[in-house]
JSON list of C-alpha atoms in Angstrom, two decimals:
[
{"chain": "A", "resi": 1, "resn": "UNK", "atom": "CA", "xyz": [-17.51, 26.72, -73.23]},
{"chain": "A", "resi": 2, "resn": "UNK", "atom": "CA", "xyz": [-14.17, 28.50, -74.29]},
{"chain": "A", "resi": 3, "resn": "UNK", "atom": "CA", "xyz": [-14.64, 30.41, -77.41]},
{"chain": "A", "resi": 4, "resn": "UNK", "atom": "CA", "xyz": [-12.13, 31.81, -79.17]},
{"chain": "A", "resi": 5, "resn": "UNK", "atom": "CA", "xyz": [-13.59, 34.80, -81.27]},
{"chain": "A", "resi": 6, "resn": "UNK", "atom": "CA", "xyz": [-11.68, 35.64, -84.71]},
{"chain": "A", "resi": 7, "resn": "UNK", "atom": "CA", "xyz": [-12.38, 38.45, -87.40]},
{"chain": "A", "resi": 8, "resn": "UNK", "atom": "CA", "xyz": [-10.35, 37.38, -90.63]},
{"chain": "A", "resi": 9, "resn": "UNK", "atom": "CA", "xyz": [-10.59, 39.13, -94.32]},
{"chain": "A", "resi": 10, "resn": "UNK", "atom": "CA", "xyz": [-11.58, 37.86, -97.33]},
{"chain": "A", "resi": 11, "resn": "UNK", "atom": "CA", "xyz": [-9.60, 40.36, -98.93]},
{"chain": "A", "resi": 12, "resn": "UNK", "atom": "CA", "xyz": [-10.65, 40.40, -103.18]},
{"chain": "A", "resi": 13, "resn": "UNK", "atom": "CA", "xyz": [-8.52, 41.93, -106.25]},
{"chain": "A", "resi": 14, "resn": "UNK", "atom": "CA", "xyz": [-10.88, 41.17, -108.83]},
{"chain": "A", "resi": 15, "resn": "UNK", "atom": "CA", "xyz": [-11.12, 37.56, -108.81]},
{"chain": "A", "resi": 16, "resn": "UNK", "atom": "CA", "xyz": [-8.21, 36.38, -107.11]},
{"chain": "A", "resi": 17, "resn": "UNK", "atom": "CA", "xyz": [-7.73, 36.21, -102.76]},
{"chain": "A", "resi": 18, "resn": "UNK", "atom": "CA", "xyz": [-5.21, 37.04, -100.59]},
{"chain": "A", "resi": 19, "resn": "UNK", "atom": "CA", "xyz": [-3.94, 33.82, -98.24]},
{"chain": "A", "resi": 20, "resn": "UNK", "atom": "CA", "xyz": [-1.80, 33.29, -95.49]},
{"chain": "A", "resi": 21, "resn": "UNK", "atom": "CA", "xyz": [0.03, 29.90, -95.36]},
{"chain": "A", "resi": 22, "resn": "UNK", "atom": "CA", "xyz": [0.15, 28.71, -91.86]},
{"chain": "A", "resi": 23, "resn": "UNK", "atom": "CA", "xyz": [1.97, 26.03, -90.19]},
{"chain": "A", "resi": 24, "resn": "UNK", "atom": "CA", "xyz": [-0.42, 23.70, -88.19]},
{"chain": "A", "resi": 25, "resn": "UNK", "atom": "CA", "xyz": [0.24, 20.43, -86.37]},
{"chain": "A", "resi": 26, "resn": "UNK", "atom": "CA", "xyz": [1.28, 18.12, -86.94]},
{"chain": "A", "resi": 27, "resn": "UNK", "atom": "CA", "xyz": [4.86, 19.16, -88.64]},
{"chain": "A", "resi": 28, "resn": "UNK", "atom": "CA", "xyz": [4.76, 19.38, -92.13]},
{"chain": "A", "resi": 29, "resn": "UNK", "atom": "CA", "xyz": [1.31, 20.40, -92.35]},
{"chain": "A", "resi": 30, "resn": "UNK", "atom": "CA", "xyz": [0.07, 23.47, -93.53]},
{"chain": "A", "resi": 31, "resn": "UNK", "atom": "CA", "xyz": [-3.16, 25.80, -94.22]},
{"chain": "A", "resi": 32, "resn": "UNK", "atom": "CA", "xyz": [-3.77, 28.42, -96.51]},
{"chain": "A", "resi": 33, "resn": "UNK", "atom": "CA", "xyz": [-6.01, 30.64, -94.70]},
{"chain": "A", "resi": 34, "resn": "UNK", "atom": "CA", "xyz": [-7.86, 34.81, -94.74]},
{"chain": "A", "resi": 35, "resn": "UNK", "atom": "CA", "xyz": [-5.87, 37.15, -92.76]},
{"chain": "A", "resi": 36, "resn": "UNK", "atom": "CA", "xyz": [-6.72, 38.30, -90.08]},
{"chain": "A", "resi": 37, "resn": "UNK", "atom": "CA", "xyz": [-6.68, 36.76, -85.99]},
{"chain": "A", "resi": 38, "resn": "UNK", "atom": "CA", "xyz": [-8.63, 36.76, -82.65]},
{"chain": "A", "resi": 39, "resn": "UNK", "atom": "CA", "xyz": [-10.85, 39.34, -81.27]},
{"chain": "A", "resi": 40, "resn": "UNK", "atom": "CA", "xyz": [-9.07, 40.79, -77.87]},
{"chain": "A", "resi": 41, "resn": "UNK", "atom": "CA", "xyz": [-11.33, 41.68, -74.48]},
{"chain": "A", "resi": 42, "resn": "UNK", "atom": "CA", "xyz": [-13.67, 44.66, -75.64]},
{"chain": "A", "resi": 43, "resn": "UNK", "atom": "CA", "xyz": [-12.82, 45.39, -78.79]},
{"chain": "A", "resi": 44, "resn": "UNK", "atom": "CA", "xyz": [-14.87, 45.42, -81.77]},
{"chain": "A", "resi": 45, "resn": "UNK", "atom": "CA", "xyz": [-14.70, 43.63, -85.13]},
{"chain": "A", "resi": 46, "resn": "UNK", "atom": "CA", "xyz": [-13.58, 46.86, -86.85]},
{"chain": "A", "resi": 47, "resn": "UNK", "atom": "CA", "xyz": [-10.67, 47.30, -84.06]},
{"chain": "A", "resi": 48, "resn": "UNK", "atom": "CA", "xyz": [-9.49, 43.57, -84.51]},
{"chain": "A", "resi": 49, "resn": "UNK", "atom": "CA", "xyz": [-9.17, 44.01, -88.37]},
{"chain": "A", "resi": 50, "resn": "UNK", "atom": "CA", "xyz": [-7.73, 47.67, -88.06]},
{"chain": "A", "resi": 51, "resn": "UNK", "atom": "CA", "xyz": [-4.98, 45.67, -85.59]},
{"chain": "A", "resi": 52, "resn": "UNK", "atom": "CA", "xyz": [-4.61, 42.49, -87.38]},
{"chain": "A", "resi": 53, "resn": "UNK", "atom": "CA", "xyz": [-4.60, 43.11, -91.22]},
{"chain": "A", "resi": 54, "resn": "UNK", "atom": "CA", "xyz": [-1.86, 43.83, -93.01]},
{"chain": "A", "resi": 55, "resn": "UNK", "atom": "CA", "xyz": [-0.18, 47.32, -92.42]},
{"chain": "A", "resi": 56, "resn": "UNK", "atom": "CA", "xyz": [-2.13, 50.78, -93.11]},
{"chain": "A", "resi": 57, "resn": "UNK", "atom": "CA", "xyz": [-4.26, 49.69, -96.06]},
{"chain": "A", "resi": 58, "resn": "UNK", "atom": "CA", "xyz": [-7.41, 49.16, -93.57]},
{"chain": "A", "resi": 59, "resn": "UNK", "atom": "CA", "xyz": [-6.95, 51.67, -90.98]},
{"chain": "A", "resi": 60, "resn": "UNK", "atom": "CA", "xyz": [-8.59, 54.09, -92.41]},
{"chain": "A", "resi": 61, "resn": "UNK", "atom": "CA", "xyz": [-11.57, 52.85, -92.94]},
{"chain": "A", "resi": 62, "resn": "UNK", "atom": "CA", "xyz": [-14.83, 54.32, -91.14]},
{"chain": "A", "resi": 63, "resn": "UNK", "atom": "CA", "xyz": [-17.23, 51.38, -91.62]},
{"chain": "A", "resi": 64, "resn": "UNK", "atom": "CA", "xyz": [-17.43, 47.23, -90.85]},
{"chain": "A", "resi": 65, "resn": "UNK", "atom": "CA", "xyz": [-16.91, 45.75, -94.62]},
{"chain": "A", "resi": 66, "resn": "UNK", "atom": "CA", "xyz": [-19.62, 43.58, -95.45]},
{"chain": "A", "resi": 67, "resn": "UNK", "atom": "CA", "xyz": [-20.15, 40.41, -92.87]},
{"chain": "A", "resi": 68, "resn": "UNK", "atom": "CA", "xyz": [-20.24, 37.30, -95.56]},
{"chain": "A", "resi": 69, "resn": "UNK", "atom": "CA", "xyz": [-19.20, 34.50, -93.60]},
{"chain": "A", "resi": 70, "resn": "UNK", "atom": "CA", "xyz": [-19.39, 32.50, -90.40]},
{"chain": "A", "resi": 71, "resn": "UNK", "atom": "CA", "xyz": [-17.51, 29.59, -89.10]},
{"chain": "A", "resi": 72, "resn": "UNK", "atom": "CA", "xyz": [-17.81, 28.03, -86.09]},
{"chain": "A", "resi": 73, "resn": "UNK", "atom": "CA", "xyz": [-15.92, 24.70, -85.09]},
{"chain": "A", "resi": 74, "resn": "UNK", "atom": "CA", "xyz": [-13.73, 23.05, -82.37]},
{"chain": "A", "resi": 75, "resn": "UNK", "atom": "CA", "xyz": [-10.66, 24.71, -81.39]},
{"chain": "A", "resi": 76, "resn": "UNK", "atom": "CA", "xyz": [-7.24, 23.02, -82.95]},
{"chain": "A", "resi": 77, "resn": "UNK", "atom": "CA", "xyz": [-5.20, 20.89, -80.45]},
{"chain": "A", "resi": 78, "resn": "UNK", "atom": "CA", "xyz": [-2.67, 23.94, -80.07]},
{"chain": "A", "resi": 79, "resn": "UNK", "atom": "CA", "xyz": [-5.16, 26.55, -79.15]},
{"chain": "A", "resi": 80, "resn": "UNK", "atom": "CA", "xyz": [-5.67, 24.66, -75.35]},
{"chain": "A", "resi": 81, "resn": "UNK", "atom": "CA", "xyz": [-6.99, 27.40, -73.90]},
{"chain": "A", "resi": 82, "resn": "UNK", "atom": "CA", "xyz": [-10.29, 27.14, -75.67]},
{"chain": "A", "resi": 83, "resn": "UNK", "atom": "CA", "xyz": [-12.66, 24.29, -76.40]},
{"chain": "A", "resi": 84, "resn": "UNK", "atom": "CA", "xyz": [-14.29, 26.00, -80.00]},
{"chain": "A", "resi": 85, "resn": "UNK", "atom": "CA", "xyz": [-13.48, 29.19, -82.78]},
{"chain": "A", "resi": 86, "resn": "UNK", "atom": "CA", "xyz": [-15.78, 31.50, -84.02]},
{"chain": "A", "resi": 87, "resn": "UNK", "atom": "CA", "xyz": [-14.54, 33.20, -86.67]},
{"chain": "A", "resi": 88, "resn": "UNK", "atom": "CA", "xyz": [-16.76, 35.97, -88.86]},
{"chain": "A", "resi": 89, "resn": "UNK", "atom": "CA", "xyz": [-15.39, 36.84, -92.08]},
{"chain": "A", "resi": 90, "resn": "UNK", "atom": "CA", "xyz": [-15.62, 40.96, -94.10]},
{"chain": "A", "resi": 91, "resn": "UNK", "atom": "CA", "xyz": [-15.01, 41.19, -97.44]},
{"chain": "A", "resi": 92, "resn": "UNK", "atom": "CA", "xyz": [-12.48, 43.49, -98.54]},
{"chain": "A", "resi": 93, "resn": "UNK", "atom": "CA", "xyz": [-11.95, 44.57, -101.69]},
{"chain": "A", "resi": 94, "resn": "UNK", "atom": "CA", "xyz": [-9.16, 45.91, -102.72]},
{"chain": "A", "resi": 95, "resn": "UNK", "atom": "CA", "xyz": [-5.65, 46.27, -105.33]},
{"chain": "A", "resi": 96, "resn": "UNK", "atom": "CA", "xyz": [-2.87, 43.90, -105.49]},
{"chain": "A", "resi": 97, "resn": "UNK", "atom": "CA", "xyz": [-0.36, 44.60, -103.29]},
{"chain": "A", "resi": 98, "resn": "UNK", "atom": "CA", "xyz": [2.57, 42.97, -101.56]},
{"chain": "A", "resi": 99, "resn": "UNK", "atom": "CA", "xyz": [1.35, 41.56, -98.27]},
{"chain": "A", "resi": 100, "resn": "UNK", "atom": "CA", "xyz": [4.21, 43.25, -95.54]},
{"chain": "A", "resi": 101, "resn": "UNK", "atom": "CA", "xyz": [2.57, 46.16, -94.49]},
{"chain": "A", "resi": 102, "resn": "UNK", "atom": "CA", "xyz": [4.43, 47.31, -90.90]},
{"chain": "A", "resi": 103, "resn": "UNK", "atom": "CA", "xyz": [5.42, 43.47, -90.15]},
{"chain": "A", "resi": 104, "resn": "UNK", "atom": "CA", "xyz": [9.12, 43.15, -89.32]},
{"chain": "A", "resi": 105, "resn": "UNK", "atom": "CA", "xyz": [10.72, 39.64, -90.99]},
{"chain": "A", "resi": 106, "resn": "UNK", "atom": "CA", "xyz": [10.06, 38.04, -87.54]},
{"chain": "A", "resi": 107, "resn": "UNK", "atom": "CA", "xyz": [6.22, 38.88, -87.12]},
{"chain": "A", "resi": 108, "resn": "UNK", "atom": "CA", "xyz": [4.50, 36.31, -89.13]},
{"chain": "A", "resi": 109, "resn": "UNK", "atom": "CA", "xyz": [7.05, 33.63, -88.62]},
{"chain": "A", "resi": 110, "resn": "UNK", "atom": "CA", "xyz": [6.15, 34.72, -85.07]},
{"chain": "A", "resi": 111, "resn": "UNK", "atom": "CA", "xyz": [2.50, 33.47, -85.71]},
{"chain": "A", "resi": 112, "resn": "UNK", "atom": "CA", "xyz": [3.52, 30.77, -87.99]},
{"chain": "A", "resi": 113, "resn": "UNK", "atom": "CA", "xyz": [3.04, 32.21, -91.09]},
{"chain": "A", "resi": 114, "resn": "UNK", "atom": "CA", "xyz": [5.29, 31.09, -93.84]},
{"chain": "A", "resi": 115, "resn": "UNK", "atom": "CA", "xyz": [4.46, 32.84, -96.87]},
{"chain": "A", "resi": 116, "resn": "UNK", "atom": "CA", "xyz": [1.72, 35.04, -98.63]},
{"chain": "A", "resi": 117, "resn": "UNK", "atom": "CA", "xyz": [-0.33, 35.00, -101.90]},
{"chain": "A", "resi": 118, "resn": "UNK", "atom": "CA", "xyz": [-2.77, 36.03, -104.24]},
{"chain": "A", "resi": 119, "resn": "UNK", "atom": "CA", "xyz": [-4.60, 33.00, -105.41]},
{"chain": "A", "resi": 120, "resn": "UNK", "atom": "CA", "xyz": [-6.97, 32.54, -108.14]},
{"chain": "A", "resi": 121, "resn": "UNK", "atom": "CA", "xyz": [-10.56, 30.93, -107.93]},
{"chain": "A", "resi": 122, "resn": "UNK", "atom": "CA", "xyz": [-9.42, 28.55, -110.24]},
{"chain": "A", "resi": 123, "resn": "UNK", "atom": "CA", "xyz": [-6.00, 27.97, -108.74]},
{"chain": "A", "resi": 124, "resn": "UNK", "atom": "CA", "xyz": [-7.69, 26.74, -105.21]},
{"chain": "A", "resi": 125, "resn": "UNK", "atom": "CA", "xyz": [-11.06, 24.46, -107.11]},
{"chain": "A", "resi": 126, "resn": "UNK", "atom": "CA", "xyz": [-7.91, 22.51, -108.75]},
{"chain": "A", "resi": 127, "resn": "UNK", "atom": "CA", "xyz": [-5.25, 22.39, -105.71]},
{"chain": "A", "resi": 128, "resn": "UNK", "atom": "CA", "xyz": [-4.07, 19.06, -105.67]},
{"chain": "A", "resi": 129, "resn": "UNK", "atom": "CA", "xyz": [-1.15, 19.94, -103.19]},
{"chain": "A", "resi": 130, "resn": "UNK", "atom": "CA", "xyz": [-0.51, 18.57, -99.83]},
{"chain": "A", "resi": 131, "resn": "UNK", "atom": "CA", "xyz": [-1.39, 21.85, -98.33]},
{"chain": "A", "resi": 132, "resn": "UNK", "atom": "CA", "xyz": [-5.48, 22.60, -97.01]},
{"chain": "A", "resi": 133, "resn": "UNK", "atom": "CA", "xyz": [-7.36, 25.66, -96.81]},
{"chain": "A", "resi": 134, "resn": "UNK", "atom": "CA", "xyz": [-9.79, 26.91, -94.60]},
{"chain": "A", "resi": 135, "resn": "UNK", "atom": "CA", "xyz": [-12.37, 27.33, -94.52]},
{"chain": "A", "resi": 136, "resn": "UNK", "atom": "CA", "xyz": [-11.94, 23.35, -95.58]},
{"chain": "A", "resi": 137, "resn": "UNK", "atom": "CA", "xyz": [-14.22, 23.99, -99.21]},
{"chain": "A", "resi": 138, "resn": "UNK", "atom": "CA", "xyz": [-12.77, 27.66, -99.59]},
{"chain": "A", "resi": 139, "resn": "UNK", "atom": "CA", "xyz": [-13.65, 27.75, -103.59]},
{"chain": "A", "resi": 140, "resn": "UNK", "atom": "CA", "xyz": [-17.41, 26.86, -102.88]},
{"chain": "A", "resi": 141, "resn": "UNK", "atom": "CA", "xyz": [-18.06, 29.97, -101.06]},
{"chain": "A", "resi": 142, "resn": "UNK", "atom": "CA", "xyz": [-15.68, 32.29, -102.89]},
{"chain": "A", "resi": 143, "resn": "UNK", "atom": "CA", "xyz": [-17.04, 31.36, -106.15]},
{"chain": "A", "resi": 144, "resn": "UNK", "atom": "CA", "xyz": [-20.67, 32.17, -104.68]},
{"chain": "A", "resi": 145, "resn": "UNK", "atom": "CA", "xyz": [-19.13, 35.39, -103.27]},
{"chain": "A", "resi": 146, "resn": "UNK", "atom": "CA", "xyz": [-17.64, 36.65, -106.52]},
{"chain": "A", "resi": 147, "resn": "UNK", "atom": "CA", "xyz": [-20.06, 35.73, -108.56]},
{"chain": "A", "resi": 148, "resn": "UNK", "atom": "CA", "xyz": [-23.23, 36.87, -106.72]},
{"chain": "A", "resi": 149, "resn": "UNK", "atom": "CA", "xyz": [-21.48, 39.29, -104.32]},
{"chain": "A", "resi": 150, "resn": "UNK", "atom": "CA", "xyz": [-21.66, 39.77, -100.53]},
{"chain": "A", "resi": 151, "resn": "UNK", "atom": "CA", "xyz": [-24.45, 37.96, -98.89]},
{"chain": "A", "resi": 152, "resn": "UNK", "atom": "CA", "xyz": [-27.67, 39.80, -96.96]},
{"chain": "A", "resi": 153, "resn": "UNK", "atom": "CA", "xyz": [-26.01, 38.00, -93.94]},
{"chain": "A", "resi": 154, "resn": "UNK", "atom": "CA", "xyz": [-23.14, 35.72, -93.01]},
{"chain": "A", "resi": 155, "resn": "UNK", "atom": "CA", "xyz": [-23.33, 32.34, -95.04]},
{"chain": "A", "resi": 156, "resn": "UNK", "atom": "CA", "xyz": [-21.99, 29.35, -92.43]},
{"chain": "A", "resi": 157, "resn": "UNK", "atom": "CA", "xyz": [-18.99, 28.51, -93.75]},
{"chain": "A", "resi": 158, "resn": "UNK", "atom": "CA", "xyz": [-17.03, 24.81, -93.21]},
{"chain": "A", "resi": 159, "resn": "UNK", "atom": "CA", "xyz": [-15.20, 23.92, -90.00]},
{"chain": "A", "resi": 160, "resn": "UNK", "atom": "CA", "xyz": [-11.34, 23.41, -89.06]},
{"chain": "A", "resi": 161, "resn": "UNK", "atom": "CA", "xyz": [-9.09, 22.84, -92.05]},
{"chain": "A", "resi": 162, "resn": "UNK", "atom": "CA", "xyz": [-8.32, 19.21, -90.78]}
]
C-alpha cells in the first residue's frame, strides 16, 4: 500500500485556529483544513513543518510541538499516486498573525489554496456553509484539545473531509 505521509499544524491563538481553504474535487467544493503538507523521502516531522508552515514563525524552533492527533484514511481521487494518507497533527501555539509568511501570490493558489483564517471554536460547531473541514468533526477534537490540552499521545482523528 501507497501511503502518503503528512505533518499539518493545529496552529492555536487562544481559542481560535488557523485554516487553509482548499479546493477539492469535484469543482465548487471546498475544505477548510490545518496547514501544513506531505512528509518528503527522509525527512523528519520537524523538517516537513519547518518547510511547509507558513514563513519564519516555526523555523526556529528546536523541538517536535506536541503530537495530538492522527488520521489515517483513503487517499482523495486526485492524489493517484497513493492508495491511503497518514497525516499526524502538532499543536502550535502561537499569536495572531496574517498567514503569508515567504509565499509569493502564486504559491498557495499553486496548491489550491484559496484563502486563510482564524476561526473560532464556536464559528466551526455552528458552520452551516457549503464548505467541509477536515478532519470531517474538526470542533469535537479541538474543543477536547483546548479545553483539556494536548493529549499523552495522538487521539485518532476522523477520515477524508468527503
Amino acid at each position: 500500500m501507497r501511503v502518503r505521509r503528512g505533518v499539518r499544524a493545529v496552529m492555536l491563538d487562544d481559542d481560535r485556529i488557523l485554516l487553509c481553504r482548499m479546493r477539492i474535487a469535484p469543482p465548487g467544493t471546498a475544505v477548510w483544513i490545518t496547514p501544513g503538507g506531505g512528509v518528503e523521502d527522509g525527512e523528519s516531522p520537524l523538517e516537513a513543518l519547518r518547510r511547509e508552515l507558513l514563513g519564519d514563525r516555526f523555523r526556529a524552533r528546536r523541538r517536535l510541538p506536541p503530537h495530538v492527533w492522527r488520521r489515517a484514511a483513503p487517499a482523495p481521487p486526485e492524489l493517484t499516486s497513493h492508495d491511503a494518507v497518514a497525516d499526524d497533527f502538532y499543536l502550535v501555539r502561537t499569536t495572531a498573525f496574517t498567514p503569508r509568511g515567504t509565499f509569493s501570490d502564486e504559491a498557495p493558489a499553486a496548491e489550491n489554496i484559496t484563502g486563510f483564517r482564524w476561526w473560532a471554536l464556536e464559528e466551526i460547531a455552528g458552520y452551516r456553509g457549503p464548505d467541509l473541514f477536515a478532519p470531517r468533526d474538526l470542533a469535537t477534537p479541538l474543543r477536547t484539545l483546548i479545553e483539556a490540552g494536548a493529549p499523552a499521545k495522538p487521539v485518532p482523528v476522523g477520515g477524508s473531509a468527503r
